[in-house]
Tab-separated table of C-alpha atoms in Angstrom:
chain	number	residue	atom	x	y	z
A	1	UNK	CA	13.539	-23.691	-17.467
A	2	UNK	CA	13.752	-19.919	-17.922
A	3	UNK	CA	14.089	-18.759	-21.532
A	4	UNK	CA	17.385	-17.424	-22.890
A	5	UNK	CA	17.710	-13.632	-23.099
A	6	UNK	CA	18.620	-12.389	-26.585
A	7	UNK	CA	21.529	-9.931	-26.715
A	8	UNK	CA	21.175	-6.733	-28.709
A	9	UNK	CA	23.196	-6.697	-31.927
A	10	UNK	CA	24.355	-3.093	-31.474
A	11	UNK	CA	25.180	-2.397	-27.813
A	12	UNK	CA	26.065	1.197	-28.703
A	13	UNK	CA	22.309	1.879	-28.633
A	14	UNK	CA	22.227	1.198	-24.892
A	15	UNK	CA	20.452	3.845	-22.871
A	16	UNK	CA	23.334	5.405	-20.952
A	17	UNK	CA	20.949	7.761	-19.147
A	18	UNK	CA	20.169	4.959	-16.687
A	19	UNK	CA	23.748	5.152	-15.404
A	20	UNK	CA	23.646	8.688	-14.072
A	21	UNK	CA	24.555	7.523	-10.557
A	22	UNK	CA	23.661	9.977	-7.852
A	23	UNK	CA	24.235	8.886	-4.483
A	24	UNK	CA	17.425	8.269	8.628
A	25	UNK	CA	16.736	5.635	10.280
A	26	UNK	CA	13.754	5.424	12.678
A	27	UNK	CA	14.362	6.512	16.255
A	28	UNK	CA	14.286	3.447	18.489
A	29	UNK	CA	16.214	2.173	21.485
A	30	UNK	CA	19.935	2.892	21.467
A	31	UNK	CA	20.729	-0.816	21.617
A	32	UNK	CA	19.338	-1.093	18.093
A	33	UNK	CA	20.678	2.136	16.582
A	34	UNK	CA	24.155	2.061	18.140
A	35	UNK	CA	25.554	1.048	14.773
A	36	UNK	CA	28.967	-0.469	14.180
A	37	UNK	CA	31.356	0.963	11.575
A	38	UNK	CA	34.041	-0.869	9.627
A	39	UNK	CA	36.001	0.109	6.483
A	40	UNK	CA	33.837	3.207	6.189
A	41	UNK	CA	30.550	1.249	6.143
A	42	UNK	CA	27.777	1.018	8.744
A	43	UNK	CA	26.495	-2.310	10.116
A	44	UNK	CA	23.545	-3.292	12.297
A	45	UNK	CA	23.849	-3.314	16.084
A	46	UNK	CA	21.016	-5.639	17.096
A	47	UNK	CA	22.337	-9.219	17.097
A	48	UNK	CA	25.668	-7.797	15.916
A	49	UNK	CA	27.436	-9.999	13.375
A	50	UNK	CA	24.393	-12.081	12.432
A	51	UNK	CA	24.138	-10.288	9.094
A	52	UNK	CA	27.370	-9.440	7.296
A	53	UNK	CA	26.174	-6.769	4.872
A	54	UNK	CA	25.975	-3.039	5.689
A	55	UNK	CA	22.751	-1.186	6.425
A	56	UNK	CA	23.822	2.335	5.403
A	57	UNK	CA	22.310	4.500	2.674
A	58	UNK	CA	24.537	3.026	-0.041
A	59	UNK	CA	23.274	-0.457	0.797
A	60	UNK	CA	19.674	0.718	1.061
A	61	UNK	CA	19.969	2.181	-2.423
A	62	UNK	CA	21.345	-1.124	-3.711
A	63	UNK	CA	18.438	-3.011	-2.163
A	64	UNK	CA	15.882	-0.725	-3.794
A	65	UNK	CA	17.581	-0.901	-7.222
A	66	UNK	CA	17.689	-4.677	-6.967
A	67	UNK	CA	14.018	-4.716	-5.951
A	68	UNK	CA	13.072	-2.842	-9.117
A	69	UNK	CA	15.193	-5.177	-11.256
A	70	UNK	CA	13.532	-8.274	-9.812
A	71	UNK	CA	10.061	-6.752	-10.098
A	72	UNK	CA	10.701	-6.168	-13.821
A	73	UNK	CA	11.891	-9.771	-14.177
A	74	UNK	CA	8.690	-10.924	-12.464
A	75	UNK	CA	6.514	-8.968	-14.885
A	76	UNK	CA	5.567	-6.448	-12.168
A	77	UNK	CA	4.148	-9.195	-9.950
A	78	UNK	CA	4.673	-8.811	-6.219
A	79	UNK	CA	4.181	-12.549	-5.664
A	80	UNK	CA	3.041	-15.683	-7.484
A	81	UNK	CA	1.365	-17.774	-4.778
A	82	UNK	CA	-2.436	-18.063	-5.278
A	83	UNK	CA	-3.325	-16.256	-2.062
A	84	UNK	CA	-6.211	-14.152	-3.315
A	85	UNK	CA	-8.492	-15.557	-0.631
A	86	UNK	CA	-9.605	-13.853	2.552
A	87	UNK	CA	-6.271	-12.260	3.420
A	88	UNK	CA	-5.967	-10.837	6.909
A	89	UNK	CA	-2.259	-10.881	7.828
A	90	UNK	CA	0.950	-11.011	5.799
A	91	UNK	CA	4.521	-11.306	7.115
A	92	UNK	CA	7.555	-10.092	5.154
A	93	UNK	CA	10.747	-11.624	6.556
A	94	UNK	CA	13.955	-9.654	6.026
A	95	UNK	CA	11.995	-6.619	4.915
A	96	UNK	CA	15.030	-4.360	4.413
A	97	UNK	CA	13.897	-0.886	3.357
A	98	UNK	CA	10.277	-2.044	3.446
A	99	UNK	CA	9.680	-1.393	-0.232
A	100	UNK	CA	7.803	-4.678	-0.838
A	101	UNK	CA	5.670	-4.097	2.249
A	102	UNK	CA	4.774	-0.585	1.124
A	103	UNK	CA	3.785	-1.817	-2.351
A	104	UNK	CA	1.693	-4.582	-0.793
A	105	UNK	CA	0.052	-2.116	1.573
A	106	UNK	CA	-1.048	-0.045	-1.415
A	107	UNK	CA	-2.408	-3.129	-3.182
A	108	UNK	CA	-4.102	-4.580	-0.074
A	109	UNK	CA	-5.143	-1.666	2.162
A	110	UNK	CA	-7.405	-3.845	4.333
A	111	UNK	CA	-4.709	-6.420	5.169
A	112	UNK	CA	-2.336	-6.171	8.149
A	113	UNK	CA	1.210	-6.382	6.808
A	114	UNK	CA	4.178	-6.988	9.090
A	115	UNK	CA	7.802	-6.435	8.097
A	116	UNK	CA	10.660	-7.702	10.269
A	117	UNK	CA	14.393	-7.099	9.941
A	118	UNK	CA	17.534	-6.854	12.048
A	119	UNK	CA	17.955	-3.195	11.012
A	120	UNK	CA	15.463	-0.354	11.586
A	121	UNK	CA	15.891	1.122	8.090
A	122	UNK	CA	12.218	1.172	7.097
A	123	UNK	CA	10.206	4.346	6.372
A	124	UNK	CA	9.402	6.589	9.319
A	125	UNK	CA	5.900	7.090	7.926
A	126	UNK	CA	3.985	4.247	6.347
A	127	UNK	CA	0.461	3.103	5.576
A	128	UNK	CA	-1.802	2.495	8.596
A	129	UNK	CA	-1.964	-1.236	7.835
A	130	UNK	CA	1.844	-1.654	8.082
A	131	UNK	CA	3.803	-2.644	11.176
A	132	UNK	CA	7.602	-2.883	11.246
A	133	UNK	CA	9.541	-4.784	13.900
A	134	UNK	CA	13.241	-5.210	14.629
A	135	UNK	CA	13.674	-8.921	15.244
A	136	UNK	CA	15.807	-11.957	14.430
A	137	UNK	CA	13.795	-14.501	12.464
A	138	UNK	CA	16.154	-17.293	13.539
A	139	UNK	CA	15.160	-16.822	17.167
A	140	UNK	CA	11.902	-18.427	18.381
A	141	UNK	CA	8.924	-16.628	16.856
A	142	UNK	CA	6.577	-14.888	19.279
A	143	UNK	CA	3.577	-14.703	16.933
A	144	UNK	CA	0.518	-16.860	17.656
A	145	UNK	CA	0.285	-20.142	15.795
A	146	UNK	CA	-1.795	-20.184	12.585
A	147	UNK	CA	-1.564	-16.376	12.577
A	148	UNK	CA	-0.582	-15.434	9.014
A	149	UNK	CA	-2.190	-16.065	5.634
A	150	UNK	CA	0.994	-15.427	3.660
A	151	UNK	CA	4.712	-15.307	4.539
A	152	UNK	CA	7.101	-13.749	2.021
A	153	UNK	CA	10.881	-13.507	1.721
A	154	UNK	CA	13.124	-12.024	-0.928
A	155	UNK	CA	16.875	-12.650	-1.230
A	156	UNK	CA	17.562	-14.179	2.162
A	157	UNK	CA	20.508	-16.329	1.057
A	158	UNK	CA	22.968	-14.188	2.986
A	159	UNK	CA	20.733	-14.004	6.035
A	160	UNK	CA	19.221	-17.381	6.922
A	161	UNK	CA	21.558	-20.048	8.244
A	162	UNK	CA	18.906	-22.640	9.108
A	163	UNK	CA	16.366	-22.923	6.296
A	164	UNK	CA	14.699	-26.105	7.660
A	165	UNK	CA	13.992	-24.337	10.952
A	166	UNK	CA	12.700	-21.288	9.078
A	167	UNK	CA	10.184	-23.348	7.105
A	168	UNK	CA	9.174	-25.209	10.275
A	169	UNK	CA	8.407	-21.842	11.875
A	170	UNK	CA	6.495	-20.778	8.762
A	171	UNK	CA	4.263	-23.842	8.763
A	172	UNK	CA	3.616	-23.377	12.480
A	173	UNK	CA	2.564	-19.742	12.159
A	174	UNK	CA	0.618	-19.961	8.886
A	175	UNK	CA	-3.052	-20.749	9.035
A	176	UNK	CA	-4.132	-23.974	7.279
A	177	UNK	CA	-4.187	-23.244	3.551
A	178	UNK	CA	-1.768	-20.327	3.904
A	179	UNK	CA	1.280	-19.913	1.673
A	180	UNK	CA	4.988	-19.185	1.991
A	181	UNK	CA	6.891	-17.750	-0.975
A	182	UNK	CA	10.659	-17.303	-1.310
A	183	UNK	CA	12.078	-15.131	-4.075
A	184	UNK	CA	15.803	-15.679	-4.456
A	185	UNK	CA	18.727	-14.714	-6.698
A	186	UNK	CA	21.485	-17.330	-6.838
A	187	UNK	CA	24.989	-15.873	-6.544
A	188	UNK	CA	26.031	-18.036	-9.476
A	189	UNK	CA	26.561	-15.820	-12.531
A	190	UNK	CA	25.939	-17.573	-15.846
A	191	UNK	CA	25.743	-16.994	-19.579
A	192	UNK	CA	23.853	-18.970	-22.218
A	193	UNK	CA	26.457	-18.354	-24.938
A	194	UNK	CA	29.763	-18.956	-23.140
A	195	UNK	CA	30.592	-15.247	-23.355
A	196	UNK	CA	32.518	-15.128	-20.080
A	197	UNK	CA	36.163	-14.188	-20.676
A	198	UNK	CA	38.903	-16.604	-19.740
A	199	UNK	CA	39.602	-16.312	-16.004
A	200	UNK	CA	36.364	-14.415	-15.502
A	201	UNK	CA	36.540	-11.956	-12.604
A	202	UNK	CA	32.795	-12.286	-11.989
A	203	UNK	CA	32.919	-16.070	-11.735
A	204	UNK	CA	35.895	-15.768	-9.400
A	205	UNK	CA	33.952	-13.288	-7.254
A	206	UNK	CA	30.990	-15.685	-7.015
A	207	UNK	CA	33.293	-18.548	-6.019
A	208	UNK	CA	35.001	-16.506	-3.281
A	209	UNK	CA	31.658	-15.239	-1.995
A	210	UNK	CA	30.547	-18.852	-1.660
A	211	UNK	CA	33.815	-19.861	-0.009
A	212	UNK	CA	33.272	-17.152	2.601
A	213	UNK	CA	29.653	-18.095	3.214
A	214	UNK	CA	30.526	-21.764	3.662
A	215	UNK	CA	32.539	-20.639	6.691
A	216	UNK	CA	29.262	-19.739	8.400
A	217	UNK	CA	27.156	-22.515	6.917
A	218	UNK	CA	25.386	-20.641	4.117
A	219	UNK	CA	24.815	-21.679	0.499
A	220	UNK	CA	24.696	-18.963	-2.176
A	221	UNK	CA	24.582	-21.094	-5.344
A	222	UNK	CA	21.099	-22.381	-4.716
A	223	UNK	CA	18.488	-23.649	-7.143
A	224	UNK	CA	14.719	-23.467	-6.993
A	225	UNK	CA	14.542	-27.195	-6.392
A	226	UNK	CA	16.818	-26.890	-3.369
A	227	UNK	CA	14.328	-24.457	-1.833
A	228	UNK	CA	11.441	-26.725	-2.843
A	229	UNK	CA	13.029	-29.695	-1.078
A	230	UNK	CA	13.329	-27.675	2.141
A	231	UNK	CA	9.677	-26.639	1.931
A	232	UNK	CA	8.483	-30.186	1.293
A	233	UNK	CA	10.636	-31.426	4.163
A	234	UNK	CA	8.856	-29.031	6.514
A	235	UNK	CA	5.439	-30.259	5.400
A	236	UNK	CA	4.387	-27.852	2.657
A	237	UNK	CA	2.403	-29.205	-0.288
A	238	UNK	CA	1.665	-28.057	-3.838
A	239	UNK	CA	5.139	-26.520	-4.027
A	240	UNK	CA	5.801	-24.660	-7.287
A	241	UNK	CA	9.165	-23.477	-8.657
A	242	UNK	CA	9.290	-20.614	-11.163
A	243	UNK	CA	12.612	-19.897	-12.897
A	244	UNK	CA	13.795	-16.551	-14.262
A	245	UNK	CA	16.985	-14.803	-15.347
A	246	UNK	CA	18.070	-11.396	-14.085
A	247	UNK	CA	20.496	-9.873	-16.615
A	248	UNK	CA	23.552	-7.934	-15.457
A	249	UNK	CA	24.084	-4.927	-17.721
A	250	UNK	CA	22.590	-3.490	-20.887
A	251	UNK	CA	23.444	-6.328	-23.233
A	252	UNK	CA	19.892	-7.754	-23.751
A	253	UNK	CA	18.069	-7.025	-27.009
A	254	UNK	CA	14.625	-6.790	-25.403
A	255	UNK	CA	14.062	-3.227	-24.048
A	256	UNK	CA	12.475	-4.418	-20.798
A	257	UNK	CA	15.275	-6.886	-20.156
A	258	UNK	CA	17.798	-4.158	-20.987
A	259	UNK	CA	16.149	-1.874	-18.428
A	260	UNK	CA	16.208	-4.732	-15.924
A	261	UNK	CA	19.900	-5.276	-16.578
A	262	UNK	CA	20.559	-1.571	-16.127
A	263	UNK	CA	18.960	-1.558	-12.665
A	264	UNK	CA	20.856	-4.687	-11.697
A	265	UNK	CA	24.164	-3.333	-12.997
A	266	UNK	CA	23.860	-0.067	-11.087
A	267	UNK	CA	22.917	-2.020	-7.958
A	268	UNK	CA	26.065	-4.110	-8.330
A	269	UNK	CA	28.390	-1.245	-9.248
A	270	UNK	CA	27.259	0.766	-6.235
A	271	UNK	CA	26.826	-2.112	-3.831
A	272	UNK	CA	29.439	-4.750	-4.567
A	273	UNK	CA	31.832	-3.270	-2.019
A	274	UNK	CA	29.285	-3.799	0.747
A	275	UNK	CA	28.463	-7.280	-0.517
A	276	UNK	CA	32.132	-8.237	-0.384
A	277	UNK	CA	34.210	-6.386	2.185
A	278	UNK	CA	33.071	-7.907	5.491
A	279	UNK	CA	32.904	-11.429	4.050
A	280	UNK	CA	36.389	-11.444	2.583
A	281	UNK	CA	38.142	-9.547	5.394
A	282	UNK	CA	36.395	-11.127	8.391
A	283	UNK	CA	35.950	-14.670	7.124
A	284	UNK	CA	38.817	-15.164	4.669
A	285	UNK	CA	41.490	-12.812	5.983
A	286	UNK	CA	41.791	-10.602	2.892
A	287	UNK	CA	43.285	-7.110	3.172
A	288	UNK	CA	40.993	-4.183	2.318
A	289	UNK	CA	43.243	-2.958	-0.512
A	290	UNK	CA	43.376	-6.436	-2.066
A	291	UNK	CA	39.573	-6.679	-1.994
A	292	UNK	CA	39.203	-3.308	-3.697
A	293	UNK	CA	41.751	-4.266	-6.350
A	294	UNK	CA	39.789	-7.428	-7.162
A	295	UNK	CA	36.500	-5.543	-7.329
A	296	UNK	CA	37.875	-3.191	-9.992
A	297	UNK	CA	38.123	-6.222	-12.303
A	298	UNK	CA	34.630	-7.427	-11.439
A	299	UNK	CA	33.058	-4.035	-12.118
A	300	UNK	CA	34.831	-3.783	-15.464
A	301	UNK	CA	33.580	-7.195	-16.571
A	302	UNK	CA	29.997	-6.507	-15.501
A	303	UNK	CA	29.940	-3.341	-17.618
A	304	UNK	CA	31.087	-5.128	-20.767
A	305	UNK	CA	28.198	-5.624	-23.214
A	306	UNK	CA	30.106	-8.515	-24.784
A	307	UNK	CA	29.596	-10.543	-21.584
A	308	UNK	CA	25.969	-11.708	-21.500
A	309	UNK	CA	25.800	-12.572	-17.815
A	310	UNK	CA	22.750	-13.049	-15.617
A	311	UNK	CA	21.731	-14.294	-12.189
A	312	UNK	CA	19.490	-17.385	-11.934
A	313	UNK	CA	16.380	-16.148	-10.148
A	314	UNK	CA	13.605	-18.144	-8.523
A	315	UNK	CA	10.171	-17.758	-6.999
A	316	UNK	CA	9.177	-20.808	-4.968
A	317	UNK	CA	5.914	-21.115	-3.096
A	318	UNK	CA	4.123	-23.818	-1.129
A	319	UNK	CA	0.914	-24.300	0.832
A	320	UNK	CA	0.374	-25.363	4.411
A	321	UNK	CA	-2.022	-28.326	4.276
A	322	UNK	CA	-5.628	-27.792	5.190
A	323	UNK	CA	-6.914	-29.817	8.104
A	324	UNK	CA	-8.699	-32.157	5.669
A	325	UNK	CA	-5.383	-32.665	3.842
A	326	UNK	CA	-3.814	-33.837	7.083
A	327	UNK	CA	-6.661	-36.269	7.700
A	328	UNK	CA	-6.594	-37.841	4.223
């Protein structure tokens, strides 16, 4: 169980400087970059509709802010799986802006690192050991079997519709002894001190997000054990669940947690429109103006230092059995 986060006694000391909000894609085939636009936001073209969040610069900024928040929560660790063996190839699924891949490339310059995503929004120039591909992970994988030493995902709840199939593909394409690790934030805002206001706008937002995702068979209010069960079902062993809390806002007493909350708050303030608009309008029939009116309330609540909210956050990893494991 992740430890509670202590709230600061005097929120007026919060570092407001972190809230000074200042707001290319690679050139590939037109079938990939012929983006779709809706409500002023840009969406991917390849496998149109598979992913319901935007891929424009506002969303890319949200992804990078969220990345930094989660990295702080993880104590600056890029992963937790014990993969410090003879690494040759790593696959990052749903790589987004490629920020995790680039950090891994710096840390492991002799390892081939692949990043795949539906959108070509990764850096034009990257380390020589990095390869980006536009692909749909829920289609049959074209990699050789037993090809990767480590497969990594981060925040794929709104992307993967068939987790059992995903883990089956992972175990097929990992070498014996290789690891998969999933780092996820549950869209299930909580407090440890019952500081949500009555009729909380943030809780309501989480509930409606889940209602929308159920329409397309996705679960947002996951737990680490739910991910573990899927891994075990696919054949992974030695599965470990690590639990964390990602604060929303500058309410924590601890300076590092307060910085984490600041990154997460800015990510949400800037990005919540993109997280919400397509889901509520396409899947639930909301009007654009009604969505925006609701989001005003959510933003206001997230900025309140009297509401000590956080996202449950998990890192779950498991190992593909060695050949001798299979024989025993």
